């Protein structure tokens, strides 16, 4: 009896597996025979997916998540969200251009568009072949679907964390008041700073190295993390040592309690702990670092910390924990930043598709440069007309052509000058160009009267025409440490204009 029962069970299992296999094959074949979704249907699916994943990211960013694995998963969801928005905007802009070109002769499509999507842009090469375009679009959709499916546990766990206070109504209200794209790095810094003594060991002083290229936001990131209420309550003092001329005297002065004090905690919660922020402009020797390290360790209370920032990755050897490396935003993330910061809550692709094409091309050519986004985005924020944007785009292209060393092969800051650069103006009547000789930053205070009165935007637009050597304000940061980014400039006339002036003087003589 038992053998027959076993045979019945095995037979039933095999029959069930066979039935499921046949059903799977039939379903797979039917899917292949079905026509793939059209591009408008796929774009609508992508839009709906972005709404879903955007809701997940927005809710998670409104909570104080401390778990490192969850922070990394949230960062992955952000990247998927930015990639999806970039793809959606790219395809919608391309669809508009394609519709324009399909119009009869006599319409605008017969005219060349300087703002058409570049075929040299890797992300926009998707638009060359319809078959490849469809495949790439489906890949993005599939990736978003997978991310949403895998985020089930993340959503449940993130809901257990407390909400942050004063939540903004929309991203465009927040983007000028936070470190965009650095949320995970900021939480890593805060976690390091709040780390208990038992996690460091009896013989160690916590050191966190942070490195990255010039103007990537190292100082801003550190100081933005240091204004967190948890950090302020954890330390009695937060002291900054600028590394421009860091020497042995600075170490001695630090031992005597000197340094730029950014925060003084009068309460007992600080426990005498001190946070030392060392900003290096050049490499330092191991011996010099050991003297600085020993001074901090012997002079200040247990639990004190050091954060050291530099452009060089050589400082990684000084760390007692894994270093943080900052890089410029990816193209997808930078477009999201540029679009939200410039156009706010306006759906620019739907309402102004031509303008969106120009904006996407400008964002691509800026190579992730925050100062470029601040200058041109701020200058064009209230101007939604094609003429002004086309002229601004042509001006920026001329700027890149006149300074051939600026390239998008690597994401670099074009204002990290190795030599002077020529910046053209949009007002051609002004004659000439202004040359940026040097860039520097100064501390900004409320009602700051030390910042230059002339802005770079005013010069580019032709509203100001300073002569000779002058300083121009490029950007005033809205978040700590509220730096003024200043350009040292010179006004130079074109060669032909100078020659004509000399000839006029000769004739008059």
XYZ file of C-alpha atoms in Angstrom, residues 40-491:
452
model
C 4.083 56.620 -25.420
C 2.781 53.674 -23.373
C 6.275 52.912 -22.075
C 6.852 56.564 -21.165
C 3.550 56.649 -19.285
C 4.570 53.476 -17.416
C 7.897 55.109 -16.599
C 6.151 58.234 -15.324
C 3.902 56.207 -13.020
C 6.859 54.206 -11.711
C 8.704 57.447 -10.941
C 5.721 58.656 -8.948
C 5.805 55.456 -6.878
C 9.542 55.427 -6.231
C 9.497 59.190 -5.634
C 6.939 58.708 -2.876
C 9.151 56.056 -1.242
C 12.269 58.272 -1.413
C 10.451 61.375 -0.160
C 9.017 59.510 2.830
C 12.400 57.958 3.700
C 14.208 61.305 3.410
C 11.711 62.701 5.891
C 12.899 60.254 8.553
C 16.047 60.097 10.648
C 17.492 56.831 9.322
C 20.716 55.782 11.050
C 21.300 52.254 9.746
C 24.154 52.321 7.207
C 22.747 49.517 5.041
C 19.408 51.307 4.805
C 21.178 54.563 3.927
C 22.954 52.785 1.076
C 19.660 51.336 -0.161
C 18.063 54.788 0.004
C 20.988 56.172 -1.977
C 20.421 53.471 -4.632
C 16.741 54.417 -4.838
C 17.736 58.070 -5.314
C 20.019 57.120 -8.199
C 17.245 55.086 -9.815
C 14.863 58.013 -9.410
C 17.302 60.481 -10.979
C 18.147 58.087 -13.794
C 14.447 57.566 -14.494
C 13.707 61.299 -14.614
C 16.689 61.885 -16.904
C 15.520 59.126 -19.265
C 11.912 60.348 -19.253
C 12.897 63.945 -19.996
C 15.353 62.859 -22.692
C 12.764 60.768 -24.521
C 10.033 63.382 -24.223
C 12.350 66.097 -25.567
C 13.351 63.829 -28.435
C 9.703 63.042 -29.197
C 8.999 66.769 -29.441
C 11.946 67.301 -31.807
C 10.833 64.340 -33.918
C 7.279 65.694 -34.157
C 8.612 69.096 -35.209
C 10.748 67.567 -37.936
C 7.745 65.635 -39.206
C 5.769 68.847 -39.787
C 5.291 70.144 -43.364
C 7.709 72.635 -44.859
C 7.252 76.195 -43.704
C 6.995 75.305 -40.055
C 9.716 75.794 -37.455
C 11.034 72.279 -38.042
C 12.588 73.432 -41.314
C 14.881 75.715 -39.341
C 18.012 74.424 -37.670
C 17.805 74.062 -33.908
C 21.029 74.858 -32.102
C 19.483 73.348 -29.006
C 18.702 69.928 -30.511
C 19.843 66.981 -28.445
C 23.461 66.179 -29.134
C 24.187 62.862 -30.778
C 27.535 62.801 -29.005
C 25.886 62.582 -25.591
C 26.078 58.913 -24.509
C 22.691 59.061 -22.797
C 21.108 60.671 -25.855
C 22.587 58.221 -28.317
C 19.557 56.155 -27.342
C 17.611 58.317 -29.753
C 19.541 57.305 -32.906
C 18.019 53.875 -33.453
C 14.405 53.160 -32.578
C 15.153 49.527 -31.730
C 17.988 50.396 -29.353
C 15.957 53.268 -27.935
C 13.095 50.926 -27.082
C 15.441 48.401 -25.472
C 17.089 51.042 -23.296
C 13.742 52.430 -22.249
C 12.517 48.962 -21.285
C 15.732 48.353 -19.337
C 15.171 51.517 -17.285
C 11.550 50.518 -16.628
C 12.587 46.991 -15.623
C 15.252 48.370 -13.294
C 12.714 50.655 -11.602
C 10.200 47.808 -11.244
C 12.868 45.628 -9.635
C 13.855 48.448 -7.264
C 10.254 48.937 -6.155
C 9.728 45.201 -5.657
C 12.921 44.941 -3.585
C 12.002 47.993 -1.499
C 9.183 46.265 0.410
C 11.279 45.525 3.486
C 12.960 48.944 3.221
C 9.558 50.677 3.359
C 8.503 48.657 6.426
C 11.781 49.296 8.285
C 12.050 52.999 7.382
C 8.554 53.549 8.790
C 9.899 52.728 12.255
C 12.303 55.689 12.292
C 11.104 59.036 13.701
C 10.141 61.824 11.340
C 12.240 64.939 10.961
C 10.632 68.225 11.916
C 9.839 71.053 9.500
C 9.399 68.953 6.396
C 9.317 71.000 3.169
C 6.280 70.934 0.909
C 8.328 70.144 -2.168
C 11.904 69.490 -3.246
C 12.283 72.866 -4.952
C 11.715 74.602 -1.580
C 14.480 72.523 0.003
C 17.134 72.283 -2.677
C 18.755 75.672 -1.903
C 18.910 74.836 1.813
C 20.532 71.408 1.833
C 23.472 69.492 0.398
C 21.821 67.975 -2.649
C 23.092 64.471 -3.439
C 25.137 64.226 -0.206
C 22.532 62.862 2.203
C 24.255 59.513 2.674
C 27.697 61.081 3.155
C 26.313 63.514 5.718
C 24.730 60.700 7.727
C 28.032 58.784 7.628
C 29.820 61.828 9.057
C 27.222 62.254 11.806
C 27.432 58.559 12.670
C 31.233 58.856 12.996
C 30.968 61.968 15.170
C 28.439 60.403 17.546
C 30.396 57.165 17.823
C 31.048 56.194 21.456
C 34.466 55.794 23.032
C 34.016 52.035 23.343
C 33.904 51.772 19.549
C 37.249 53.543 19.127
C 39.360 51.615 21.613
C 41.405 52.930 24.524
C 44.418 54.058 22.467
C 42.685 55.638 19.507
C 41.425 59.083 18.593
C 38.801 58.976 15.811
C 39.991 60.472 12.516
C 37.769 60.721 9.406
C 39.488 61.682 6.112
C 37.363 63.357 3.397
C 38.927 64.044 -0.001
C 37.794 65.170 -3.421
C 38.483 67.766 -6.146
C 38.305 71.520 -5.652
C 34.818 73.042 -5.248
C 33.178 69.630 -4.857
C 31.792 70.707 -1.465
C 34.055 69.182 1.195
C 33.987 72.117 3.616
C 30.300 72.719 3.020
C 29.478 69.066 3.689
C 31.438 68.988 6.957
C 30.019 72.229 8.289
C 26.520 71.258 7.206
C 26.862 68.064 9.253
C 28.268 70.015 12.210
C 25.188 72.225 12.557
C 23.104 69.124 13.275
C 21.635 69.432 16.762
C 22.918 65.987 17.763
C 26.495 66.950 16.871
C 26.317 70.333 18.603
C 25.126 68.672 21.807
C 27.812 65.988 21.624
C 30.843 68.323 21.561
C 31.853 71.184 23.826
C 33.697 72.906 20.998
C 34.035 72.657 17.224
C 37.315 74.179 16.037
C 38.547 74.714 12.475
C 42.191 74.822 11.381
C 42.684 76.132 7.863
C 45.515 74.316 6.127
C 46.606 77.070 3.765
C 49.604 77.852 5.985
C 49.354 75.115 8.592
C 52.588 74.964 10.557
C 54.075 73.888 13.887
C 52.896 77.189 15.415
C 49.315 76.206 14.668
C 49.795 72.972 16.589
C 51.212 74.879 19.550
C 48.364 77.377 19.378
C 45.869 74.527 19.235
C 47.393 73.084 22.403
C 46.758 76.455 24.081
C 43.107 76.406 23.043
C 43.428 78.618 19.957
C 41.767 78.142 16.577
C 38.646 79.341 14.816
C 35.813 78.247 17.111
C 32.696 77.507 15.069
C 30.641 76.206 17.984
C 30.783 76.612 21.765
C 28.554 74.372 23.879
C 27.929 75.831 27.311
C 25.956 72.815 28.502
C 27.540 69.853 30.257
C 26.387 67.481 27.531
C 29.593 68.145 25.581
C 31.701 66.464 28.269
C 34.775 68.470 27.270
C 34.923 66.694 23.904
C 36.276 68.745 20.994
C 35.890 68.296 17.256
C 38.896 69.489 15.246
C 38.310 70.135 11.530
C 41.566 70.370 9.573
C 41.272 71.764 6.035
C 44.438 71.012 4.058
C 45.401 72.792 0.839
C 48.525 70.699 0.340
C 50.047 67.384 1.373
C 51.654 67.156 4.801
C 54.280 64.750 6.080
C 53.582 61.815 8.354
C 55.726 63.338 11.110
C 53.768 66.586 11.023
C 50.493 64.676 11.229
C 51.702 62.624 14.188
C 52.524 65.840 16.092
C 49.046 67.199 15.377
C 47.401 63.896 16.288
C 49.332 63.599 19.574
C 48.507 67.202 20.511
C 44.776 66.638 20.089
C 44.910 63.290 21.881
C 46.838 64.597 24.878
C 45.217 68.031 25.121
C 41.497 67.255 24.815
C 39.039 64.924 26.536
C 38.424 61.347 25.488
C 35.874 61.064 22.709
C 37.251 64.053 20.791
C 37.362 63.643 17.013
C 39.285 64.914 13.989
C 37.942 65.440 10.465
C 40.602 66.176 7.872
C 39.742 67.346 4.339
C 41.988 67.626 1.313
C 42.027 67.406 -2.483
C 44.592 64.627 -2.226
C 43.702 61.025 -1.390
C 46.998 60.736 0.523
C 45.159 61.739 3.701
C 43.376 58.361 3.661
C 46.394 56.900 5.505
C 45.718 59.161 8.499
C 42.214 57.820 9.090
C 41.049 55.454 11.797
C 37.936 54.693 9.725
C 37.145 54.352 6.040
C 37.585 57.670 4.192
C 34.790 59.460 2.328
C 35.513 60.323 -1.271
C 33.439 63.109 -2.833
C 32.891 63.305 -6.571
C 30.856 65.604 -8.771
C 27.283 64.562 -9.429
C 26.509 62.119 -12.221
C 24.882 63.516 -15.341
C 21.476 62.168 -14.322
C 21.706 63.596 -10.790
C 23.006 66.949 -12.020
C 20.127 67.308 -14.501
C 17.652 66.602 -11.692
C 19.383 69.246 -9.537
C 19.590 71.799 -12.364
C 15.968 71.273 -13.447
C 14.471 71.513 -9.944
C 16.658 74.447 -8.903
C 15.994 76.426 -12.090
C 12.350 75.641 -12.865
C 10.979 74.701 -9.440
C 7.698 72.803 -9.594
C 7.094 73.583 -13.282
C 6.988 70.477 -15.508
C 9.337 72.081 -17.980
C 9.293 69.218 -20.507
C 5.504 69.221 -20.813
C 4.962 72.982 -20.760
C 8.102 74.242 -22.530
C 9.637 71.333 -24.491
C 11.990 73.543 -26.548
C 13.259 75.178 -23.396
C 13.775 71.743 -21.828
C 15.962 70.717 -24.790
C 18.206 73.747 -24.302
C 18.333 73.228 -20.532
C 19.302 69.553 -20.890
C 22.107 70.427 -23.290
C 23.414 73.173 -20.998
C 23.305 70.851 -17.980
C 25.231 68.221 -19.952
C 27.934 70.719 -20.945
C 28.329 71.991 -17.374
C 29.761 68.602 -16.368
C 28.316 68.652 -12.863
C 29.653 72.108 -11.957
C 27.654 73.640 -9.084
C 28.964 77.164 -9.733
C 27.908 76.941 -13.386
C 24.426 75.851 -12.299
C 24.279 78.688 -9.759
C 25.379 81.332 -12.294
C 23.262 80.338 -15.294
C 20.399 78.669 -13.431
C 19.954 81.698 -11.173
C 20.280 84.072 -14.111
C 17.641 82.284 -16.207
C 15.279 81.135 -13.435
C 12.674 83.822 -14.090
C 13.121 83.857 -17.873
C 11.133 81.177 -19.677
C 11.564 82.515 -23.212
C 13.396 80.649 -25.961
C 15.417 83.651 -27.143
C 17.126 84.320 -23.804
C 17.884 80.649 -23.205
C 19.242 80.137 -26.740
C 21.504 83.170 -26.329
C 22.674 81.941 -22.918
C 23.413 78.505 -24.359
C 25.379 80.040 -27.243
C 27.309 82.161 -24.720
C 28.197 79.118 -22.632
C 29.299 77.204 -25.732
C 31.498 80.129 -26.733
C 32.975 80.080 -23.238
C 33.883 76.407 -23.644
C 35.300 76.927 -27.157
C 37.472 79.827 -26.055
C 38.855 77.726 -23.200
C 39.722 74.482 -24.948
C 41.170 72.821 -21.853
C 37.665 72.501 -20.373
C 36.375 69.062 -21.275
C 33.536 66.778 -20.283
C 35.605 63.628 -20.611
C 36.005 63.757 -16.853
C 33.627 65.523 -14.518
C 35.723 68.511 -13.506
C 34.990 71.999 -12.266
C 35.845 74.461 -15.076
C 36.354 77.199 -12.489
C 39.199 75.314 -10.774
C 41.551 77.477 -12.807
C 45.012 76.493 -13.912
C 45.105 79.560 -16.193
C 42.852 82.581 -16.877
C 39.659 81.905 -18.835
C 37.709 84.214 -21.135
C 34.005 84.584 -20.455
C 31.878 86.123 -23.246
C 28.817 88.276 -22.558
C 25.300 87.897 -23.912
C 25.113 91.608 -24.710
C 27.280 91.937 -27.820
C 27.022 95.754 -27.705
C 29.322 95.766 -24.684
C 32.337 94.855 -26.885
C 34.975 92.649 -25.366
C 35.157 89.878 -22.805
C 35.998 89.681 -19.172
C 38.753 87.330 -18.074
C 38.552 85.329 -14.842
C 42.091 85.396 -13.470
C 41.514 83.811 -10.069
C 38.686 82.368 -7.983
C 38.465 82.494 -4.205
C 35.899 82.348 -1.441
C 35.201 84.546 1.541
C 33.079 84.095 4.634
C 29.616 85.587 4.331
C 27.548 87.070 7.137
C 24.007 88.379 7.301
C 23.858 91.751 5.543
C 27.381 91.177 4.259
C 28.853 94.441 3.017
C 32.232 92.997 2.034
C 30.979 91.008 -0.971
C 31.473 92.574 -4.426
C 28.559 94.701 -5.584
C 28.902 93.489 -9.173
C 27.755 89.955 -9.964
C 28.902 87.661 -12.763
C 25.279 87.398 -13.933
C 25.104 91.201 -14.349
C 28.229 91.179 -16.510
C 27.102 88.271 -18.696
C 23.690 89.912 -19.235
C 25.327 93.264 -20.001
C 23.704 95.065 -17.051
C 27.152 95.992 -15.697
C 30.258 96.937 -17.677
C 33.155 97.383 -15.238
C 36.529 98.442 -16.587
C 40.046 97.334 -15.756
C 40.543 94.924 -12.872
C 37.599 94.159 -10.626
C 36.011 91.498 -8.392
C 32.665 89.930 -9.271
C 30.385 87.815 -7.081
C 29.713 84.460 -8.751
C 27.540 82.873 -6.089
C 26.556 83.282 -2.455
C 25.881 79.926 -0.796
C 22.529 79.589 0.964
C 23.767 76.906 3.363
C 26.590 76.852 5.945
C 29.328 77.951 5.809
C 27.641 80.589 3.564
C 30.674 81.302 1.416
C 30.845 84.077 -1.155
C 32.425 82.667 -4.327
C 34.297 85.552 -5.927
C 36.069 85.916 -9.290
C 39.035 88.238 -9.783
C 38.468 89.582 -13.298
C 39.875 91.872 -15.967
C 38.001 93.541 -18.816
